[in-house]
Amino acid sequence: MTENEWQTCEGPARMVAFVAGRGRARKPRLFASACCLRHDHWVEETPAAEALEVALAFADGRASTEQLGSAARAASASANHFYATYRETGQLEPYFAHVAASACEKAAAERLPELLRAAVYAAQVHAYSMCESLDISDRWREYRAREAADQAAVARDIFGNPFRPVTLTPAWRTGTAIALAQAMYDSRDFGAMPILADALQDAGCTNDAMLDHCRGQGPHVRGCWVVDLVLGKDYIPPANSGSDAGPRHVHS
């Protein structure tokens, strides 16, 4: 993948696979979870929603492998329940929830291919719900492609530009900057990103990539590369350095 391809790519799977081998699995998991959270209203107050929270906790070392596996199994059971309800009632909403819960299950998986499936399923539930149909039409494909493009923007927020890695000067990590970054990270509310830019600039930051990212339209999610830099989280080395079943009837 070239830098131009990275900046214009509308297929997030290729992007995440490109950078995943150069860091821990934390950022790919945060990407998968962010894709699911875009449609978590389908699984509110269910084990699938709880699995997302466990996946996020696991990414930060606050949940064990055993807890992650248990959460994935619970999300799978939730997906099966939604599918059974769909078969019994013929209503579309339980099917949409089935696909959304299947995405959450993959976000709590251990292997990269399964994490990437979370994004695929999340894009599909968006397409199904927007079309209000299970038909795989041109309109369905268009909605799925739009969501995949939005997911690619999420990937760029999380991984930054691997072809132009940014080094944070320690002096920029002021108490104000760290407090702002931590509050956004914890709350998953990134409305203070422009304020973070001001704090970084006040500390002497002149890096246009960081400042522009903070002041841009986003999206911003947990794992945002600027917030991670301020908090001293994962570093992704530069780009020039060294079969799952899935939900029933869900289309690739």
PDB file of C-alpha atoms in Angstrom:
ATOM      1  CA  MET A   1       0.000   0.000   0.000  1.00  0.00           C
ATOM      2  CA  THR A   2       1.278   3.474  -0.878  1.00  0.00           C
ATOM      3  CA  GLU A   3       0.720   6.659   1.091  1.00  0.00           C
ATOM      4  CA  ASN A   4      -1.793   7.919  -1.464  1.00  0.00           C
ATOM      5  CA  GLU A   5      -3.691   4.634  -1.285  1.00  0.00           C
ATOM      6  CA  TRP A   6      -3.751   4.913   2.499  1.00  0.00           C
ATOM      7  CA  GLN A   7      -5.163   8.429   2.381  1.00  0.00           C
ATOM      8  CA  THR A   8      -7.850   7.626  -0.195  1.00  0.00           C
ATOM      9  CA  CYS A   9      -8.672   3.983   0.572  1.00  0.00           C
ATOM     10  CA  GLU A  10     -12.343   3.214   1.193  1.00  0.00           C
ATOM     11  CA  GLY A  11     -11.768  -0.399   2.236  1.00  0.00           C
ATOM     12  CA  PRO A  12     -10.707  -0.527   5.902  1.00  0.00           C
ATOM     13  CA  ALA A  13      -9.780  -4.224   5.993  1.00  0.00           C
ATOM     14  CA  ARG A  14      -6.785  -3.679   3.745  1.00  0.00           C
ATOM     15  CA  MET A  15      -5.691  -0.679   5.802  1.00  0.00           C
ATOM     16  CA  VAL A  16      -5.882  -2.417   9.161  1.00  0.00           C
ATOM     17  CA  ALA A  17      -4.163  -5.540   7.825  1.00  0.00           C
ATOM     18  CA  PHE A  18      -1.390  -3.299   6.476  1.00  0.00           C
ATOM     19  CA  VAL A  19      -0.550  -1.780   9.859  1.00  0.00           C
ATOM     20  CA  ALA A  20      -1.626  -4.548  12.235  1.00  0.00           C
ATOM     21  CA  GLY A  21       1.637  -6.473  12.051  1.00  0.00           C
ATOM     22  CA  ARG A  22       3.678  -3.532  13.335  1.00  0.00           C
ATOM     23  CA  GLY A  23       2.004  -3.093  16.706  1.00  0.00           C
ATOM     24  CA  ARG A  24      -0.009  -4.856  19.367  1.00  0.00           C
ATOM     25  CA  ALA A  25      -3.575  -5.965  18.724  1.00  0.00           C
ATOM     26  CA  ARG A  26      -4.900  -3.050  20.780  1.00  0.00           C
ATOM     27  CA  LYS A  27      -5.555  -0.658  17.914  1.00  0.00           C
ATOM     28  CA  PRO A  28      -7.172  -3.242  15.574  1.00  0.00           C
ATOM     29  CA  ARG A  29      -9.479  -4.188  18.459  1.00  0.00           C
ATOM     30  CA  LEU A  30     -10.335  -0.545  19.102  1.00  0.00           C
ATOM     31  CA  PHE A  31     -11.067  -0.174  15.387  1.00  0.00           C
ATOM     32  CA  ALA A  32     -13.392  -3.205  15.408  1.00  0.00           C
ATOM     33  CA  SER A  33     -15.149  -1.926  18.522  1.00  0.00           C
ATOM     34  CA  ALA A  34     -15.559   1.571  17.061  1.00  0.00           C
ATOM     35  CA  CYS A  35     -17.230   0.109  13.968  1.00  0.00           C
ATOM     36  CA  CYS A  36     -19.662  -1.803  16.170  1.00  0.00           C
ATOM     37  CA  LEU A  37     -20.381   1.188  18.391  1.00  0.00           C
ATOM     38  CA  ARG A  38     -21.658   3.076  15.351  1.00  0.00           C
ATOM     39  CA  HIS A  39     -24.650   0.689  15.373  1.00  0.00           C
ATOM     40  CA  ASP A  40     -24.849  -0.475  18.976  1.00  0.00           C
ATOM     41  CA  HIS A  41     -28.438   0.767  19.318  1.00  0.00           C
ATOM     42  CA  TRP A  42     -29.483  -2.580  17.847  1.00  0.00           C
ATOM     43  CA  VAL A  43     -28.031  -4.454  20.814  1.00  0.00           C
ATOM     44  CA  GLU A  44     -28.539  -2.066  23.733  1.00  0.00           C
ATOM     45  CA  GLU A  45     -28.674  -3.745  27.156  1.00  0.00           C
ATOM     46  CA  THR A  46     -27.802  -7.167  25.751  1.00  0.00           C
ATOM     47  CA  PRO A  47     -24.776  -9.453  26.227  1.00  0.00           C
ATOM     48  CA  ALA A  48     -23.562  -8.279  22.812  1.00  0.00           C
ATOM     49  CA  ALA A  49     -23.296  -4.697  24.082  1.00  0.00           C
ATOM     50  CA  GLU A  50     -21.535  -5.961  27.186  1.00  0.00           C
ATOM     51  CA  ALA A  51     -19.074  -7.851  24.979  1.00  0.00           C
ATOM     52  CA  LEU A  52     -18.091  -4.550  23.358  1.00  0.00           C
ATOM     53  CA  GLU A  53     -17.285  -3.068  26.748  1.00  0.00           C
ATOM     54  CA  VAL A  54     -15.200  -6.125  27.643  1.00  0.00           C
ATOM     55  CA  ALA A  55     -13.362  -5.853  24.321  1.00  0.00           C
ATOM     56  CA  LEU A  56     -12.538  -2.213  25.056  1.00  0.00           C
ATOM     57  CA  ALA A  57     -11.392  -3.124  28.548  1.00  0.00           C
ATOM     58  CA  PHE A  58      -9.261  -5.967  27.187  1.00  0.00           C
ATOM     59  CA  ALA A  59      -7.604  -3.577  24.745  1.00  0.00           C
ATOM     60  CA  ASP A  60      -6.396  -1.542  27.720  1.00  0.00           C
ATOM     61  CA  GLY A  61      -5.365  -4.523  29.821  1.00  0.00           C
ATOM     62  CA  ARG A  62      -8.364  -4.269  32.156  1.00  0.00           C
ATOM     63  CA  ALA A  63      -9.937  -7.616  31.244  1.00  0.00           C
ATOM     64  CA  SER A  64      -8.487 -11.106  30.991  1.00  0.00           C
ATOM     65  CA  THR A  65      -8.407 -13.477  28.045  1.00  0.00           C
ATOM     66  CA  GLU A  66     -10.931 -15.627  29.895  1.00  0.00           C
ATOM     67  CA  GLN A  67     -13.286 -12.675  30.293  1.00  0.00           C
ATOM     68  CA  LEU A  68     -12.889 -11.831  26.624  1.00  0.00           C
ATOM     69  CA  GLY A  69     -13.729 -15.384  25.568  1.00  0.00           C
ATOM     70  CA  SER A  70     -16.744 -15.492  27.875  1.00  0.00           C
ATOM     71  CA  ALA A  71     -17.973 -12.178  26.460  1.00  0.00           C
ATOM     72  CA  ALA A  72     -17.604 -13.429  22.887  1.00  0.00           C
ATOM     73  CA  ARG A  73     -19.602 -16.564  23.691  1.00  0.00           C
ATOM     74  CA  ALA A  74     -22.337 -14.482  25.324  1.00  0.00           C
ATOM     75  CA  ALA A  75     -22.496 -12.219  22.264  1.00  0.00           C
ATOM     76  CA  SER A  76     -22.778 -15.289  20.039  1.00  0.00           C
ATOM     77  CA  ALA A  77     -25.662 -16.583  22.131  1.00  0.00           C
ATOM     78  CA  SER A  78     -27.319 -13.181  21.837  1.00  0.00           C
ATOM     79  CA  ALA A  79     -26.889 -13.272  18.047  1.00  0.00           C
ATOM     80  CA  ASN A  80     -28.451 -16.742  17.946  1.00  0.00           C
ATOM     81  CA  HIS A  81     -31.375 -15.528  20.049  1.00  0.00           C
ATOM     82  CA  PHE A  82     -32.021 -12.622  17.691  1.00  0.00           C
ATOM     83  CA  TYR A  83     -31.862 -14.948  14.703  1.00  0.00           C
ATOM     84  CA  ALA A  84     -34.334 -17.362  16.287  1.00  0.00           C
ATOM     85  CA  THR A  85     -36.679 -14.458  16.950  1.00  0.00           C
ATOM     86  CA  TYR A  86     -36.388 -13.385  13.328  1.00  0.00           C
ATOM     87  CA  ARG A  87     -37.245 -16.909  12.140  1.00  0.00           C
ATOM     88  CA  GLU A  88     -40.235 -17.057  14.480  1.00  0.00           C
ATOM     89  CA  THR A  89     -41.675 -13.628  13.707  1.00  0.00           C
ATOM     90  CA  GLY A  90     -40.412 -12.774  10.236  1.00  0.00           C
ATOM     91  CA  GLN A  91     -39.691  -9.253  11.474  1.00  0.00           C
ATOM     92  CA  LEU A  92     -36.615  -7.518  10.141  1.00  0.00           C
ATOM     93  CA  GLU A  93     -35.449  -5.798  13.328  1.00  0.00           C
ATOM     94  CA  PRO A  94     -34.358  -9.021  15.056  1.00  0.00           C
ATOM     95  CA  TYR A  95     -32.306  -9.895  11.986  1.00  0.00           C
ATOM     96  CA  PHE A  96     -30.593  -6.520  12.037  1.00  0.00           C
ATOM     97  CA  ALA A  97     -29.856  -7.103  15.724  1.00  0.00           C
ATOM     98  CA  HIS A  98     -28.530 -10.574  14.870  1.00  0.00           C
ATOM     99  CA  VAL A  99     -25.974  -9.107  12.483  1.00  0.00           C
ATOM    100  CA  ALA A 100     -25.052  -6.340  14.948  1.00  0.00           C
ATOM    101  CA  ALA A 101     -24.571  -8.883  17.743  1.00  0.00           C
ATOM    102  CA  SER A 102     -22.432 -11.010  15.427  1.00  0.00           C
ATOM    103  CA  ALA A 103     -20.244  -7.954  14.842  1.00  0.00           C
ATOM    104  CA  CYS A 104     -19.861  -7.501  18.599  1.00  0.00           C
ATOM    105  CA  GLU A 105     -18.883 -11.150  18.943  1.00  0.00           C
ATOM    106  CA  LYS A 106     -16.073 -10.622  16.410  1.00  0.00           C
ATOM    107  CA  ALA A 107     -14.885  -7.480  18.215  1.00  0.00           C
ATOM    108  CA  ALA A 108     -14.315  -9.721  21.238  1.00  0.00           C
ATOM    109  CA  ALA A 109     -12.417 -12.336  19.205  1.00  0.00           C
ATOM    110  CA  GLU A 110      -8.680 -12.940  19.539  1.00  0.00           C
ATOM    111  CA  ARG A 111      -7.508 -13.214  15.909  1.00  0.00           C
ATOM    112  CA  LEU A 112      -7.114 -10.338  13.462  1.00  0.00           C
ATOM    113  CA  PRO A 113      -9.281 -11.873  10.682  1.00  0.00           C
ATOM    114  CA  GLU A 114     -12.192 -12.071  13.112  1.00  0.00           C
ATOM    115  CA  LEU A 115     -11.646  -8.501  14.275  1.00  0.00           C
ATOM    116  CA  LEU A 116     -11.858  -7.406  10.660  1.00  0.00           C
ATOM    117  CA  ARG A 117     -15.114  -9.326  10.246  1.00  0.00           C
ATOM    118  CA  ALA A 118     -16.606  -7.091  12.936  1.00  0.00           C
ATOM    119  CA  ALA A 119     -16.288  -4.139  10.565  1.00  0.00           C
ATOM    120  CA  VAL A 120     -17.754  -6.151   7.686  1.00  0.00           C
ATOM    121  CA  TYR A 121     -20.807  -7.138   9.713  1.00  0.00           C
ATOM    122  CA  ALA A 122     -21.237  -3.597  11.044  1.00  0.00           C
ATOM    123  CA  ALA A 123     -21.319  -2.255   7.484  1.00  0.00           C
ATOM    124  CA  GLN A 124     -23.866  -4.899   6.553  1.00  0.00           C
ATOM    125  CA  VAL A 125     -26.245  -4.088   9.396  1.00  0.00           C
ATOM    126  CA  HIS A 126     -26.122  -0.455   8.316  1.00  0.00           C
ATOM    127  CA  ALA A 127     -27.028  -1.421   4.752  1.00  0.00           C
ATOM    128  CA  TYR A 128     -29.821  -3.764   5.843  1.00  0.00           C
ATOM    129  CA  SER A 129     -31.372  -1.222   8.185  1.00  0.00           C
ATOM    130  CA  MET A 130     -31.165   1.648   5.695  1.00  0.00           C
ATOM    131  CA  CYS A 131     -32.801  -0.462   2.993  1.00  0.00           C
ATOM    132  CA  GLU A 132     -35.309  -1.981   5.422  1.00  0.00           C
ATOM    133  CA  SER A 133     -34.901  -5.188   3.480  1.00  0.00           C
ATOM    134  CA  LEU A 134     -32.737  -8.299   3.359  1.00  0.00           C
ATOM    135  CA  ASP A 135     -32.397  -8.073  -0.415  1.00  0.00           C
ATOM    136  CA  ILE A 136     -28.840  -7.624  -1.680  1.00  0.00           C
ATOM    137  CA  SER A 137     -29.647  -4.834  -4.115  1.00  0.00           C
ATOM    138  CA  ASP A 138     -27.518  -2.140  -5.709  1.00  0.00           C
ATOM    139  CA  ARG A 139     -28.885   0.226  -3.081  1.00  0.00           C
ATOM    140  CA  TRP A 140     -27.767  -2.176  -0.324  1.00  0.00           C
ATOM    141  CA  ARG A 141     -24.274  -2.334  -1.826  1.00  0.00           C
ATOM    142  CA  GLU A 142     -24.149   1.449  -2.008  1.00  0.00           C
ATOM    143  CA  TYR A 143     -25.007   1.830   1.679  1.00  0.00           C
ATOM    144  CA  ARG A 144     -22.491  -0.838   2.604  1.00  0.00           C
ATOM    145  CA  ALA A 145     -19.793   0.933   0.579  1.00  0.00           C
ATOM    146  CA  ARG A 146     -20.582   4.264   2.228  1.00  0.00           C
ATOM    147  CA  GLU A 147     -20.275   2.730   5.666  1.00  0.00           C
ATOM    148  CA  ALA A 148     -17.004   1.049   4.688  1.00  0.00           C
ATOM    149  CA  ALA A 149     -15.680   4.452   3.592  1.00  0.00           C
ATOM    150  CA  ASP A 150     -16.675   5.899   6.969  1.00  0.00           C
ATOM    151  CA  GLN A 151     -14.895   2.986   8.644  1.00  0.00           C
ATOM    152  CA  ALA A 152     -11.782   3.804   6.624  1.00  0.00           C
ATOM    153  CA  ALA A 153     -11.916   7.305   8.107  1.00  0.00           C
ATOM    154  CA  VAL A 154     -12.104   5.712  11.555  1.00  0.00           C
ATOM    155  CA  ALA A 155      -9.019   3.649  10.706  1.00  0.00           C
ATOM    156  CA  ARG A 156      -7.126   6.808   9.754  1.00  0.00           C
ATOM    157  CA  ASP A 157      -8.163   8.380  13.062  1.00  0.00           C
ATOM    158  CA  ILE A 158      -6.820   5.399  15.001  1.00  0.00           C
ATOM    159  CA  PHE A 159      -3.660   4.626  13.045  1.00  0.00           C
ATOM    160  CA  GLY A 160      -2.784   8.075  11.720  1.00  0.00           C
ATOM    161  CA  ASN A 161      -0.541   8.116   8.671  1.00  0.00           C
ATOM    162  CA  PRO A 162       1.930   5.215   8.981  1.00  0.00           C
ATOM    163  CA  PHE A 163       4.021   6.756   6.221  1.00  0.00           C
ATOM    164  CA  ARG A 164       4.592   9.932   8.250  1.00  0.00           C
ATOM    165  CA  PRO A 165       4.868   8.930  11.910  1.00  0.00           C
ATOM    166  CA  VAL A 166       4.812  11.759  14.434  1.00  0.00           C
ATOM    167  CA  THR A 167       7.094  11.944  17.457  1.00  0.00           C
ATOM    168  CA  LEU A 168       5.648  13.792  20.435  1.00  0.00           C
ATOM    169  CA  THR A 169       7.997  16.225  22.154  1.00  0.00           C
ATOM    170  CA  PRO A 170       7.748  15.539  25.921  1.00  0.00           C
ATOM    171  CA  ALA A 171       7.230  19.222  26.677  1.00  0.00           C
ATOM    172  CA  TRP A 172       3.931  19.110  24.786  1.00  0.00           C
ATOM    173  CA  ARG A 173       2.544  16.611  27.303  1.00  0.00           C
ATOM    174  CA  THR A 174       1.422  19.233  29.793  1.00  0.00           C
ATOM    175  CA  GLY A 175      -0.969  18.492  32.621  1.00  0.00           C
ATOM    176  CA  THR A 176      -3.736  20.262  30.729  1.00  0.00           C
ATOM    177  CA  ALA A 177      -3.148  18.271  27.537  1.00  0.00           C
ATOM    178  CA  ILE A 178      -3.025  14.965  29.398  1.00  0.00           C
ATOM    179  CA  ALA A 179      -6.174  15.774  31.380  1.00  0.00           C
ATOM    180  CA  LEU A 180      -8.087  16.700  28.221  1.00  0.00           C
ATOM    181  CA  ALA A 181      -6.909  13.583  26.393  1.00  0.00           C
ATOM    182  CA  GLN A 182      -7.699  11.283  29.315  1.00  0.00           C
ATOM    183  CA  ALA A 183     -11.179  12.722  29.773  1.00  0.00           C
ATOM    184  CA  MET A 184     -11.984  12.182  26.099  1.00  0.00           C
ATOM    185  CA  TYR A 185     -10.480   8.697  26.116  1.00  0.00           C
ATOM    186  CA  ASP A 186     -12.518   7.651  29.148  1.00  0.00           C
ATOM    187  CA  SER A 187     -15.814   9.231  28.086  1.00  0.00           C
ATOM    188  CA  ARG A 188     -15.534   8.488  24.349  1.00  0.00           C
ATOM    189  CA  ASP A 189     -16.720  12.073  23.847  1.00  0.00           C
ATOM    190  CA  PHE A 190     -14.185  13.838  21.645  1.00  0.00           C
ATOM    191  CA  GLY A 191     -15.813  17.225  21.488  1.00  0.00           C
ATOM    192  CA  ALA A 192     -12.791  18.790  23.201  1.00  0.00           C
ATOM    193  CA  MET A 193     -10.357  17.910  20.405  1.00  0.00           C
ATOM    194  CA  PRO A 194     -10.038  21.565  19.272  1.00  0.00           C
ATOM    195  CA  ILE A 195      -9.291  22.520  22.883  1.00  0.00           C
ATOM    196  CA  LEU A 196      -6.601  19.845  22.968  1.00  0.00           C
ATOM    197  CA  ALA A 197      -5.095  21.458  19.881  1.00  0.00           C
ATOM    198  CA  ASP A 198      -4.988  24.790  21.704  1.00  0.00           C
ATOM    199  CA  ALA A 199      -3.323  23.160  24.726  1.00  0.00           C
ATOM    200  CA  LEU A 200      -0.719  21.479  22.542  1.00  0.00           C
ATOM    201  CA  GLN A 201      -0.036  24.707  20.698  1.00  0.00           C
ATOM    202  CA  ASP A 202       0.297  26.602  23.976  1.00  0.00           C
ATOM    203  CA  ALA A 203       2.919  24.027  24.986  1.00  0.00           C
ATOM    204  CA  GLY A 204       4.920  24.744  21.835  1.00  0.00           C
ATOM    205  CA  CYS A 205       3.531  22.140  19.422  1.00  0.00           C
ATOM    206  CA  THR A 206       4.016  23.200  15.813  1.00  0.00           C
ATOM    207  CA  ASN A 207       3.217  19.854  14.198  1.00  0.00           C
ATOM    208  CA  ASP A 208       0.582  20.562  11.579  1.00  0.00           C
ATOM    209  CA  ALA A 209      -0.540  16.939  11.340  1.00  0.00           C
ATOM    210  CA  MET A 210      -1.425  16.830  15.045  1.00  0.00           C
ATOM    211  CA  LEU A 211      -3.033  20.257  15.183  1.00  0.00           C
ATOM    212  CA  ASP A 212      -5.007  19.788  11.975  1.00  0.00           C
ATOM    213  CA  HIS A 213      -6.236  16.388  13.119  1.00  0.00           C
ATOM    214  CA  CYS A 214      -7.480  17.834  16.398  1.00  0.00           C
ATOM    215  CA  ARG A 215      -9.256  20.681  14.628  1.00  0.00           C
ATOM    216  CA  GLY A 216     -10.621  18.611  11.777  1.00  0.00           C
ATOM    217  CA  GLN A 217     -14.120  17.218  11.410  1.00  0.00           C
ATOM    218  CA  GLY A 218     -13.146  13.756  12.576  1.00  0.00           C
ATOM    219  CA  PRO A 219     -14.337  11.158  13.211  1.00  0.00           C
ATOM    220  CA  HIS A 220     -12.556  10.678  16.529  1.00  0.00           C
ATOM    221  CA  VAL A 221     -12.848   7.469  18.532  1.00  0.00           C
ATOM    222  CA  ARG A 222     -11.054   5.736  21.371  1.00  0.00           C
ATOM    223  CA  GLY A 223      -7.599   5.002  20.008  1.00  0.00           C
ATOM    224  CA  CYS A 224      -7.321   8.321  18.125  1.00  0.00           C
ATOM    225  CA  TRP A 225      -3.631   8.595  17.279  1.00  0.00           C
ATOM    226  CA  VAL A 226      -3.182  12.096  18.693  1.00  0.00           C
ATOM    227  CA  VAL A 227      -4.899  11.259  21.974  1.00  0.00           C
ATOM    228  CA  ASP A 228      -2.841   8.078  22.200  1.00  0.00           C
ATOM    229  CA  LEU A 229       0.375  10.049  21.670  1.00  0.00           C
ATOM    230  CA  VAL A 230      -0.514  12.487  24.434  1.00  0.00           C
ATOM    231  CA  LEU A 231      -1.370   9.612  26.777  1.00  0.00           C
ATOM    232  CA  GLY A 232       1.753   7.643  25.865  1.00  0.00           C
ATOM    233  CA  LYS A 233      -0.144   4.688  24.441  1.00  0.00           C
ATOM    234  CA  ASP A 234       0.654   2.426  21.457  1.00  0.00           C
ATOM    235  CA  TYR A 235       3.293   3.483  18.989  1.00  0.00           C
ATOM    236  CA  ILE A 236       2.862   2.201  15.426  1.00  0.00           C
ATOM    237  CA  PRO A 237       6.234   1.877  13.647  1.00  0.00           C
ATOM    238  CA  PRO A 238       6.460   3.578  10.242  1.00  0.00           C
ATOM    239  CA  ALA A 239       5.291   1.789   7.124  1.00  0.00           C
ATOM    240  CA  ASN A 240       8.816   1.469   5.733  1.00  0.00           C
ATOM    241  CA  SER A 241      10.166  -0.387   8.806  1.00  0.00           C
ATOM    242  CA  GLY A 242      11.030  -3.716   8.758  1.00  0.00           C
ATOM    243  CA  SER A 243     -12.148 -19.545   8.617  1.00  0.00           C
ATOM    244  CA  ASP A 244     -14.977 -18.351  10.617  1.00  0.00           C
ATOM    245  CA  ALA A 245     -18.618 -19.197  10.069  1.00  0.00           C
ATOM    246  CA  GLY A 246     -20.041 -15.720  10.659  1.00  0.00           C
ATOM    247  CA  PRO A 247     -23.695 -14.928  11.115  1.00  0.00           C
ATOM    248  CA  ARG A 248     -26.218 -16.827   9.058  1.00  0.00           C
ATOM    249  CA  HIS A 249     -26.991 -15.397   5.625  1.00  0.00           C
ATOM    250  CA  VAL A 250     -24.644 -12.437   6.099  1.00  0.00           C
ATOM    251  CA  HIS A 251     -22.931 -11.498   2.856  1.00  0.00           C
ATOM    252  CA  SER A 252     -19.243 -10.771   2.367  1.00  0.00           C
TER     253      SER A 252
END
